[in-house]
Coordinates of C-alpha atoms in Angstrom, one line a residue:
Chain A
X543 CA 103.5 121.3 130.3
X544 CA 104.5 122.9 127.1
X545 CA 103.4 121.5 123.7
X546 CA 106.4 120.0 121.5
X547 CA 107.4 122.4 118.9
X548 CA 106.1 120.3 116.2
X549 CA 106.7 122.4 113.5
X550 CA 110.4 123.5 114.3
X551 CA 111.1 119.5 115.1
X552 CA 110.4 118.6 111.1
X553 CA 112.4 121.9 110.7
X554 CA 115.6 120.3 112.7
X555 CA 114.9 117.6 110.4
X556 CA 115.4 119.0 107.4
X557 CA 111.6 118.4 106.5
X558 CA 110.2 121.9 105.5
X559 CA 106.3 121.3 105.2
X560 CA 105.8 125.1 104.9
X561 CA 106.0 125.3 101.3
X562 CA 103.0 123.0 101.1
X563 CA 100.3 124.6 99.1
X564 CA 97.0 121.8 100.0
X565 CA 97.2 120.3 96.5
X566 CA 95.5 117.2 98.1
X567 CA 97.5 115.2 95.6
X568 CA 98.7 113.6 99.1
X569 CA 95.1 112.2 100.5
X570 CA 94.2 111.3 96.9
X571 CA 97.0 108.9 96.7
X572 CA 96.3 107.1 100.2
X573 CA 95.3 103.8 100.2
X574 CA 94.6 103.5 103.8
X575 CA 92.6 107.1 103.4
X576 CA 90.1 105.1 101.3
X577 CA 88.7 103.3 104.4
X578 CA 89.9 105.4 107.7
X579 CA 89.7 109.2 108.7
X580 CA 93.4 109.4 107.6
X581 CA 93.3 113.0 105.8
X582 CA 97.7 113.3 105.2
X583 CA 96.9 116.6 103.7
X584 CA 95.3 117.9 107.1
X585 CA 98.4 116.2 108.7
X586 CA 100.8 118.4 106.8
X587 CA 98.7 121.5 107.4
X588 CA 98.4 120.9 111.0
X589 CA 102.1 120.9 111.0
X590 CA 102.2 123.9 109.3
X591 CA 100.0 125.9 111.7
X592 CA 101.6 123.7 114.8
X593 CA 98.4 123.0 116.0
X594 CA 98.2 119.7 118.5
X595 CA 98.0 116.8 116.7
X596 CA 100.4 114.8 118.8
X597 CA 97.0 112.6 120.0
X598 CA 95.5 112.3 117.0
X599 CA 95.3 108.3 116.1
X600 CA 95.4 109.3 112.4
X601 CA 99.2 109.3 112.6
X602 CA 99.2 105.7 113.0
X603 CA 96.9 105.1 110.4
X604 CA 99.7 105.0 107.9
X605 CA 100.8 102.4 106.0
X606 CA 104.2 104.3 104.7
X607 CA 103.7 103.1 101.5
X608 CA 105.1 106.6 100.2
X609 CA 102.4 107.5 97.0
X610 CA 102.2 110.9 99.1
X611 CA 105.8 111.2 99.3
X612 CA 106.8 110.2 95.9
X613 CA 103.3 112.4 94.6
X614 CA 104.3 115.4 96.2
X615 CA 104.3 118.3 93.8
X616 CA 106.7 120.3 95.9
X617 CA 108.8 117.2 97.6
X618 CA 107.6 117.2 100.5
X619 CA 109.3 114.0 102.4
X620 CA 105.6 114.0 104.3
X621 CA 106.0 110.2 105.1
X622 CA 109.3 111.7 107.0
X623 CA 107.6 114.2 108.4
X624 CA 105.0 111.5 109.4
X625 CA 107.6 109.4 111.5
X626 CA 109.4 112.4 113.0
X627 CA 105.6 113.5 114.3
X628 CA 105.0 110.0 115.3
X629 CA 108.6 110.0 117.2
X630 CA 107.4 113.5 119.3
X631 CA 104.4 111.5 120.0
X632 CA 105.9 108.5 121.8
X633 CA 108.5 110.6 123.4
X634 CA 105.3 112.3 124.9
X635 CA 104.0 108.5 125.7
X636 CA 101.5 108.5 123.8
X637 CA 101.5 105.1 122.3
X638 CA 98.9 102.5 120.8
X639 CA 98.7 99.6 123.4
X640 CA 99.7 96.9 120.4
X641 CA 102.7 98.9 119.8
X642 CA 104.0 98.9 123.5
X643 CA 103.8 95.1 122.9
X644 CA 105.4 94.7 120.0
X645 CA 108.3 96.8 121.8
X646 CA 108.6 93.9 124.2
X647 CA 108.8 91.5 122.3
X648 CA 111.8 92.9 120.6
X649 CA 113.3 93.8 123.8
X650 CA 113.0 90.3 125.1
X651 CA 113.5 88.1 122.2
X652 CA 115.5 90.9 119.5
X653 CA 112.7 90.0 117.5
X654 CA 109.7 91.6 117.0
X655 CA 107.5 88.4 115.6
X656 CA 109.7 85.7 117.5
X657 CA 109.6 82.0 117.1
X658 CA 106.4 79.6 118.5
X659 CA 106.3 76.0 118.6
X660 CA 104.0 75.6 115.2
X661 CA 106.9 77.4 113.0
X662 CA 109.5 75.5 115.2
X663 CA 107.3 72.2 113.4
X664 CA 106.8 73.8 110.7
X665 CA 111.3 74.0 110.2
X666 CA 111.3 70.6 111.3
X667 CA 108.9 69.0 108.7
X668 CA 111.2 70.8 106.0
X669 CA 114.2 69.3 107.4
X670 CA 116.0 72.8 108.9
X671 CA 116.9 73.1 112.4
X672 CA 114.4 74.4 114.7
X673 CA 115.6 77.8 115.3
X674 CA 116.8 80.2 112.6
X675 CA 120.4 81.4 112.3
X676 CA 119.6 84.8 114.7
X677 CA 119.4 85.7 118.0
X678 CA 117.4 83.3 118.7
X679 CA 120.0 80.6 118.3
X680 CA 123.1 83.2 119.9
X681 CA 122.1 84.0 123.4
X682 CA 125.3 86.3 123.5
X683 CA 124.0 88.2 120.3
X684 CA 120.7 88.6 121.7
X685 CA 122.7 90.1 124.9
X686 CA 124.4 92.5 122.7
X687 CA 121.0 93.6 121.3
X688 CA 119.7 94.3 124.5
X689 CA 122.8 95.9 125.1
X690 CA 122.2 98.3 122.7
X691 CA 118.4 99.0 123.5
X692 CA 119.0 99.8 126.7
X693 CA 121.7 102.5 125.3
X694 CA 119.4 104.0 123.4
X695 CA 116.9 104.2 126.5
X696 CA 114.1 102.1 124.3
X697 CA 113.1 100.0 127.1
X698 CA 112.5 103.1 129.5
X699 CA 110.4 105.1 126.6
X700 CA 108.4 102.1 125.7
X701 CA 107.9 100.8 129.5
X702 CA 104.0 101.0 131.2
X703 CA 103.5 104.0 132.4
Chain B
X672 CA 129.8 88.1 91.4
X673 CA 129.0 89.9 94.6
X674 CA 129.3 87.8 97.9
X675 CA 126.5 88.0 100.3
X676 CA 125.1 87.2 103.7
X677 CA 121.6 86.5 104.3
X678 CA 119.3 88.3 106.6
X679 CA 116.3 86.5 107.6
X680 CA 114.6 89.1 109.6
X681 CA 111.8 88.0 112.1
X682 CA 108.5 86.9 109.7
X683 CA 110.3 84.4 107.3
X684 CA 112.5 82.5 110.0
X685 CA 109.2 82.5 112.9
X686 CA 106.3 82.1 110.7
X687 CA 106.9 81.2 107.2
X688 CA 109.8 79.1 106.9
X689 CA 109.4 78.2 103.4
X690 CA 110.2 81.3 102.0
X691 CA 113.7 80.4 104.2
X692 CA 113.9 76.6 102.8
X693 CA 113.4 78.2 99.0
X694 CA 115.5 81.2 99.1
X695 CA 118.7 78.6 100.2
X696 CA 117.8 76.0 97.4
X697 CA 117.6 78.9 95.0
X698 CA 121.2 80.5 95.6
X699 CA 123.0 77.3 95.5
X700 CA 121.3 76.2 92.2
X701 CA 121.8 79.3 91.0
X702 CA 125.9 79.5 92.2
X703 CA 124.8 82.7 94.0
X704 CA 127.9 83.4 97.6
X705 CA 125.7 83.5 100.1
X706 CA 126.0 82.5 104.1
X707 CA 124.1 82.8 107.1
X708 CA 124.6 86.0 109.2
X709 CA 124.4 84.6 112.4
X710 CA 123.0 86.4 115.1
X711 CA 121.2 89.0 113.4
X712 CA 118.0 90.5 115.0
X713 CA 115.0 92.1 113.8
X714 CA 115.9 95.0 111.2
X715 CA 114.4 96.6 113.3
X716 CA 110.6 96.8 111.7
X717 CA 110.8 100.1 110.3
X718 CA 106.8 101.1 110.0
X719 CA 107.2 100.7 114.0
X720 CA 110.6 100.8 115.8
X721 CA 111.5 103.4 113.3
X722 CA 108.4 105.7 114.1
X723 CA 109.1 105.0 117.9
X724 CA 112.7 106.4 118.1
X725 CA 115.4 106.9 115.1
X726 CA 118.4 106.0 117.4
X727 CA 116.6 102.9 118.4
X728 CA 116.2 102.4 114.8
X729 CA 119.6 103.4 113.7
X730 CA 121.4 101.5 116.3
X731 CA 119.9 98.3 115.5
X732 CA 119.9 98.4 111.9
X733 CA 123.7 99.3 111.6
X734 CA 124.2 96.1 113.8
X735 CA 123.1 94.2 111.5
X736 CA 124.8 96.0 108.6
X737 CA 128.2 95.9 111.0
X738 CA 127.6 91.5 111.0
X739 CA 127.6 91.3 107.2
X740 CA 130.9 94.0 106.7
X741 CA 132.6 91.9 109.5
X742 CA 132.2 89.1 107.2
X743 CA 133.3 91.3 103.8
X744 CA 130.2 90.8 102.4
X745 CA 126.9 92.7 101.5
X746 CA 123.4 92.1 103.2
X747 CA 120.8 90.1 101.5
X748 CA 117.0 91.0 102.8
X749 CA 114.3 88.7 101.3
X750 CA 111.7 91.4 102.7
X751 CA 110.5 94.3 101.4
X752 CA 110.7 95.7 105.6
X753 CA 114.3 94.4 106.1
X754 CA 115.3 96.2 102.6
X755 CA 113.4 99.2 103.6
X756 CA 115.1 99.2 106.9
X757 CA 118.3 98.3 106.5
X758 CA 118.9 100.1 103.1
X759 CA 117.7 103.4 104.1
X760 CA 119.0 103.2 107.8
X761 CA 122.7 102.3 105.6
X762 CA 122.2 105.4 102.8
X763 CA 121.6 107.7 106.1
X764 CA 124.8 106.6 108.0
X765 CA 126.8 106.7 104.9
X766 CA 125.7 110.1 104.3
X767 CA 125.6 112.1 107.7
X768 CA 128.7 111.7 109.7
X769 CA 127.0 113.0 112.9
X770 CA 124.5 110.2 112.7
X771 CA 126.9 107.8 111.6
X772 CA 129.0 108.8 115.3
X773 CA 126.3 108.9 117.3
X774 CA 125.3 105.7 115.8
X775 CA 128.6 104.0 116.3
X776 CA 128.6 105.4 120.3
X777 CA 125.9 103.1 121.0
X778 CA 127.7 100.5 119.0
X779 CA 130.7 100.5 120.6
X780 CA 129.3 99.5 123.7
X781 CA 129.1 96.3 122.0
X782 CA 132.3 96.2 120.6
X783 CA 130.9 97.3 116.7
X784 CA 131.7 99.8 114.4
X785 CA 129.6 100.8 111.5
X786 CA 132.1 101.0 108.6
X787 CA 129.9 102.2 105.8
X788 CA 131.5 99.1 103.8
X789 CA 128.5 97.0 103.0
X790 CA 125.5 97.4 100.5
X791 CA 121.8 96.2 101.0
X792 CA 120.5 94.3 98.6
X793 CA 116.6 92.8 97.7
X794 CA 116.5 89.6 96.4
X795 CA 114.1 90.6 93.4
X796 CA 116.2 93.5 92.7
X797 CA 119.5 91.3 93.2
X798 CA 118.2 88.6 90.6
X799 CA 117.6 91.4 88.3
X800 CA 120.5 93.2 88.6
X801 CA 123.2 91.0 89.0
X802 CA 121.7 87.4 86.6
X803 CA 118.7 89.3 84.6
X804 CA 116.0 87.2 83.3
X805 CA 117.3 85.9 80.2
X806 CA 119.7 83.8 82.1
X807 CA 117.5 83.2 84.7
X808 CA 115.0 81.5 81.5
X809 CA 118.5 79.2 80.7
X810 CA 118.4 77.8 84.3
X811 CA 114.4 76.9 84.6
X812 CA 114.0 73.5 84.6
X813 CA 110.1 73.5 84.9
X814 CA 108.5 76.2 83.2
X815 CA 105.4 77.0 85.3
X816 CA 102.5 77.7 83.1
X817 CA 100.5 80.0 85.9
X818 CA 98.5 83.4 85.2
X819 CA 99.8 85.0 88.5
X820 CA 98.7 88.5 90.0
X821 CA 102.1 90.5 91.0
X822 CA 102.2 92.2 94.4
X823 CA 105.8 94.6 94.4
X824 CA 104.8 96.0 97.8
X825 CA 105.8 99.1 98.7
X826 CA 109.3 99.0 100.5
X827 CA 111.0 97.3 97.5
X828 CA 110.7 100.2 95.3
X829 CA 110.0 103.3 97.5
X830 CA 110.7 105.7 98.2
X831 CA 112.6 106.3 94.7
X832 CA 115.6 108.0 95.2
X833 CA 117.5 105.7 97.7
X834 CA 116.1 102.7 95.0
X835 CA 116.7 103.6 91.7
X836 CA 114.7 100.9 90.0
X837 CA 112.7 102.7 87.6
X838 CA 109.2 104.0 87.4
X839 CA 107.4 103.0 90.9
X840 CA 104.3 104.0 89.2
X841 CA 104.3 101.1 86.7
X842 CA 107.6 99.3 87.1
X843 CA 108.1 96.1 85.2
X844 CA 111.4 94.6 86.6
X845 CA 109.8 91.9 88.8
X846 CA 106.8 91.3 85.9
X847 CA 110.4 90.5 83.8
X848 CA 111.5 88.0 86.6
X849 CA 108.5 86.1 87.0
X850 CA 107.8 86.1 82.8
X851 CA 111.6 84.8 82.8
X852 CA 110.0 81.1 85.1
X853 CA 106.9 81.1 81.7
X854 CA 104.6 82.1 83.9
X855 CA 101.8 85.4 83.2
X856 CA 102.0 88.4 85.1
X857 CA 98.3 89.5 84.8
X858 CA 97.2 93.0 85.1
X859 CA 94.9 93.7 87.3
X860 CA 93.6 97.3 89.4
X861 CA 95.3 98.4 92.0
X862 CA 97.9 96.2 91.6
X863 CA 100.7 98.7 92.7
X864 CA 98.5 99.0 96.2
X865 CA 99.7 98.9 99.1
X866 CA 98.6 95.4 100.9
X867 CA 97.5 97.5 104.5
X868 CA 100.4 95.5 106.7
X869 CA 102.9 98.2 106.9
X870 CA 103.1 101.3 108.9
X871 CA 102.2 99.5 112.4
X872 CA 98.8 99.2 111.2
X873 CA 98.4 95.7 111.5
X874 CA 99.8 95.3 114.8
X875 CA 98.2 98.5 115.7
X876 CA 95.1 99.1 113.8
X877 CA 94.1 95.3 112.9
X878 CA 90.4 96.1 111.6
X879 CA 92.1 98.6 109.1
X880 CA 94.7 96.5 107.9
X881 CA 92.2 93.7 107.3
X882 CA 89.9 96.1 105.3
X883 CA 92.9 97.0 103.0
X884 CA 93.9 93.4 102.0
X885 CA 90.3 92.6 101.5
X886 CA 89.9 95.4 99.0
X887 CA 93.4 94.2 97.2
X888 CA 91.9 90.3 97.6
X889 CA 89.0 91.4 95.8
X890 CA 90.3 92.7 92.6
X891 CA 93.0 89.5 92.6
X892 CA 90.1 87.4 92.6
X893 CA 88.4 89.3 89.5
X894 CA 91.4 88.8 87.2
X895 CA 91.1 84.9 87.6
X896 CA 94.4 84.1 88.5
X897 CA 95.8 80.7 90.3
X898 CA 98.5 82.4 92.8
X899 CA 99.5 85.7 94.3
X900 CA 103.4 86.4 94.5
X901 CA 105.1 88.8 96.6
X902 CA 108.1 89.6 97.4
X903 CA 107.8 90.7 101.3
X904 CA 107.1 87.9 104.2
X905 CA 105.1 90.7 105.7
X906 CA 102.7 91.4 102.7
X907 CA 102.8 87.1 102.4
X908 CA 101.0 87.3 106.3
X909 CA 98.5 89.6 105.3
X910 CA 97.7 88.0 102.4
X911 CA 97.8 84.8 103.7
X912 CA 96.5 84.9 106.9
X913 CA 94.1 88.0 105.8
X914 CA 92.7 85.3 103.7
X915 CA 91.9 83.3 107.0
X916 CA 90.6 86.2 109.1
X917 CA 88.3 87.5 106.6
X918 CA 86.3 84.0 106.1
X919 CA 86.0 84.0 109.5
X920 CA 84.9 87.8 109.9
X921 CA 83.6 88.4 106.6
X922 CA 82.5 85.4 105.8
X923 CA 84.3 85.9 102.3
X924 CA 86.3 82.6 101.1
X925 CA 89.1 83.5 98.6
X926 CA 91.3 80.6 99.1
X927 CA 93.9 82.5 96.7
X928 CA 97.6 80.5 97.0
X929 CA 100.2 83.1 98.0
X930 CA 103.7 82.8 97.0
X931 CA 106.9 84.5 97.8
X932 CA 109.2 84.7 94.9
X933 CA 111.9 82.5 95.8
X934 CA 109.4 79.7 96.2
X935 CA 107.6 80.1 93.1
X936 CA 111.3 80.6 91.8
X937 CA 112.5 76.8 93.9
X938 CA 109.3 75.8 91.6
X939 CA 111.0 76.9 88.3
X940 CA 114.3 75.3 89.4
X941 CA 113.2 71.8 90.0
X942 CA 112.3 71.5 93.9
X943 CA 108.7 70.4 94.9
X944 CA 105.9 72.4 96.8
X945 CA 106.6 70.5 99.6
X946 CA 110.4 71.3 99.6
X947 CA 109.7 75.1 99.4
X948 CA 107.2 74.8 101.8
X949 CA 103.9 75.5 100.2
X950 CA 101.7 73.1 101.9
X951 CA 102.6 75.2 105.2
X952 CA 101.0 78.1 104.3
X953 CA 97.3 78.7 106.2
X954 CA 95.5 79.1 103.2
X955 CA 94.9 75.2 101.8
X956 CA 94.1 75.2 97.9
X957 CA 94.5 71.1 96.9
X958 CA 93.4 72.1 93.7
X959 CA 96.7 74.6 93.2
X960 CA 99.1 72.3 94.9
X961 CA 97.7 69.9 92.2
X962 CA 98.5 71.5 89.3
X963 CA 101.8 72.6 90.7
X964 CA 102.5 68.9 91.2
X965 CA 101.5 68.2 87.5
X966 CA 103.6 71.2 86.3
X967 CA 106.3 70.0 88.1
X968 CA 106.4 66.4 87.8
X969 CA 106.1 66.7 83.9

């Protein structure tokens, strides 16, 4: 099987990490570089060269907090860049278990982190109804969310495989 | 003044319900137009739906942003992920009309049509914007007299050019609000650091998340304060349950009160910690909800 066009993706994009020139200014500003392997500059030039990088678990070490975005000498939008590369990724399936769950949960309940019975006492104790003003509450709304999921194919692309 | 609809998101409705109970006792004290937008779903999460697939994202972000311009009025978040979300998913629709059709194809589907008519607004930057501190000071009822460290999170001011709220390296705005209640804004390193929750890391990468906070924790703790405030539900859970999980792990016992705004805010205007929920938070600190009680029984 071919190997996504990484490079010409960001390009489609409108992210051109080409004019990068390894500054580092990026990993010097990454908070979450200070305790994993996370290295955004040697995300960028991997992109640049198009080598694989599509496994790499780096990619979700991310906390978008954007210092490497807003840093950038050159404007690179690499947090952008980081969820367009992420995005090839699980298109590919390659996806951290936690994440497939979180995917269906939101699929289920159109929430990602949806109600449990110690919140539900938790409302009660501060006089609110026990479930909040959302789908939760709206069945039909929570139809119409699923609705739309299943439009944009998320619960084939996230399903076991 | 602008009329608005509020969007709970998934983390203030399902875990911390306080924030909720606060942020509804604050608008009506402070005369703010604000109803429920019922039916709303997750934003969807942006540091993971949004990595996953951008139609996904797109689809059920405008959703939401298509509830709040049915009702002629513009969306309230009360989390830095639901503003990041929702605003940026909005600026993109409004700006790229093949997105904005190929948004509305799935939306149709459902009877929806994103209209481009609605803005999305942060309750920090809100407050700011539309009352500014100096009337905010008039309406304070209780002056709390706390040296708090300041948590922005990420999402409420990056990125910069969809925000427009000033400097993100040292931005003062929400300092200004929490001055406005009498209470310190204490500097401290690191404060502008990320608090390790976003991105999917928490849900993905747990161990790192956790190591993130516990670096943050630890230079909270050096400045000797009495609370954290934040302004995200998301950075509230890591720094609230973080608090739990390290003890456990680490073996490290902070027991730093976290607040979000609005309740620290419900404080100022005259409700109790129990009204805004305080007491439900996991980290127990009797000695803080103490002085609270003093400060606000005075």
């Amino acid at each position: 099987m071919d190997e996504p066009d990484v490079l010409n993706r960001l390009k489609d994009a409108g992210l051109d990490v080409l004019t990068c020139m390894q500054c580092g200014v990026c990993s010097g500003s990454c908070p979450s570089g200070r305790y994993t392997s996370l290295n955004t500059r040697r995300i960028v030039r991997k992109a640049q060269v198009n080598t694989d990088m599509l496994h790499d678990k780096e990619l979700w070490m991310c906390a978008t907090c954007y210092n490497c975005q807003e840093r950038c000498p050159r404007g690179i939008r690499i947090v952008d860049a980081i969820f367009t590369i992420r995005t090839i990724a699980v298109h590919e399936g390659i996806m951290l278990s936690e994440h497939r769950k979180v995917s269906h949960l939101l699929l289920k309940h159109g929430h990602a982190v949806p109600i449990n019975d110690e919140t539900r006492q938790k409302r009660e104790k501060l006089g609110m109804e026990p479930l909040p003003e959302t789908v939760h509450k709206y069945p039909q709304a929570l139809k119409d969310v699923q609705k739309l999921l299943r439009s944009c194919g998320f619960d084939k692309l996230v399903a076991e495989k | 003044m602008t009329k608005l609809s509020l969007f709970l998101g998934c983390i203030i409705p399902n875990r911390y319900p306080g924030i909720e109970k606060a942020t509804k006792l604050c608008l009506g004290k402070l005369g703010i137009d604000c109803t429920d937008l019922k039916g709303a779903s997750c934003c969807p999460a942006p540091g993971v739906f949004r990595s996953f697939d951008k139609a996904t994202w797109l689809a059920l972000a405008s959703r939401n942003i298509v509830l709040s311009e049915e009702l002629g009025r513009d969306v309230l978040t009360v989390c830095n992920g639901c503003y990041g979300s929702l605003a940026d998913a909005n600026h993109e629709l409004k700006e790229d009309a093949a997105l904005k059709e190929s948004t509305n194809s799935h939306l149709e589907k459902i009877g929806k049509e994103f209209k481009g008519a609605a803005e999305v607004r942060h309750i920090v930057e809100f407050l700011y914007d539309e009352l500014g501190p100096e009337k905010l000071k008039e309406m304070v009822v209780k002056p709390l007299k706390l040296r708090v460290a300041l948590h922005y999170g990420c999402h409420l001011v990056k990125p910069s050019n969809e925000r427009n709220l000033g400097s993100v390296e040292r931005p003062h705005f929400f300092d200004e609000l929490v001055e406005a209640i009498g209470a310190k804004s204490v500097d401290y390193p690191d404060k502008m650091a990320c608090c390790g929750a976003g991105g999917g890391v928490r849900s993905g990468l747990h161990d790192t998340a956790i190591e993130m906070v516990n670096h943050k924790l630890s230079r909270i703790q050096d400045a000797d304060v009495d609370c954290i405030v934040d302004a995200c539900p998301f950075c509230h859970l890591q720094f609230d349950g973080g608090q739990v999980e390290i003890k456990e792990k680490l073996g490290i016992d902070y027991s730093i009160p976290v607040l979000h705004y609005s309740q620290l805010l419900g404080l100022a205007l005259g409700f109790s910690p129990e009204e805004v929920g305080i007491d439900l938070n996991l980290v127990r600190n009797s000695e803080f909800l103490e002085k609270l009680r003093e400060l606000t029984e005075e």
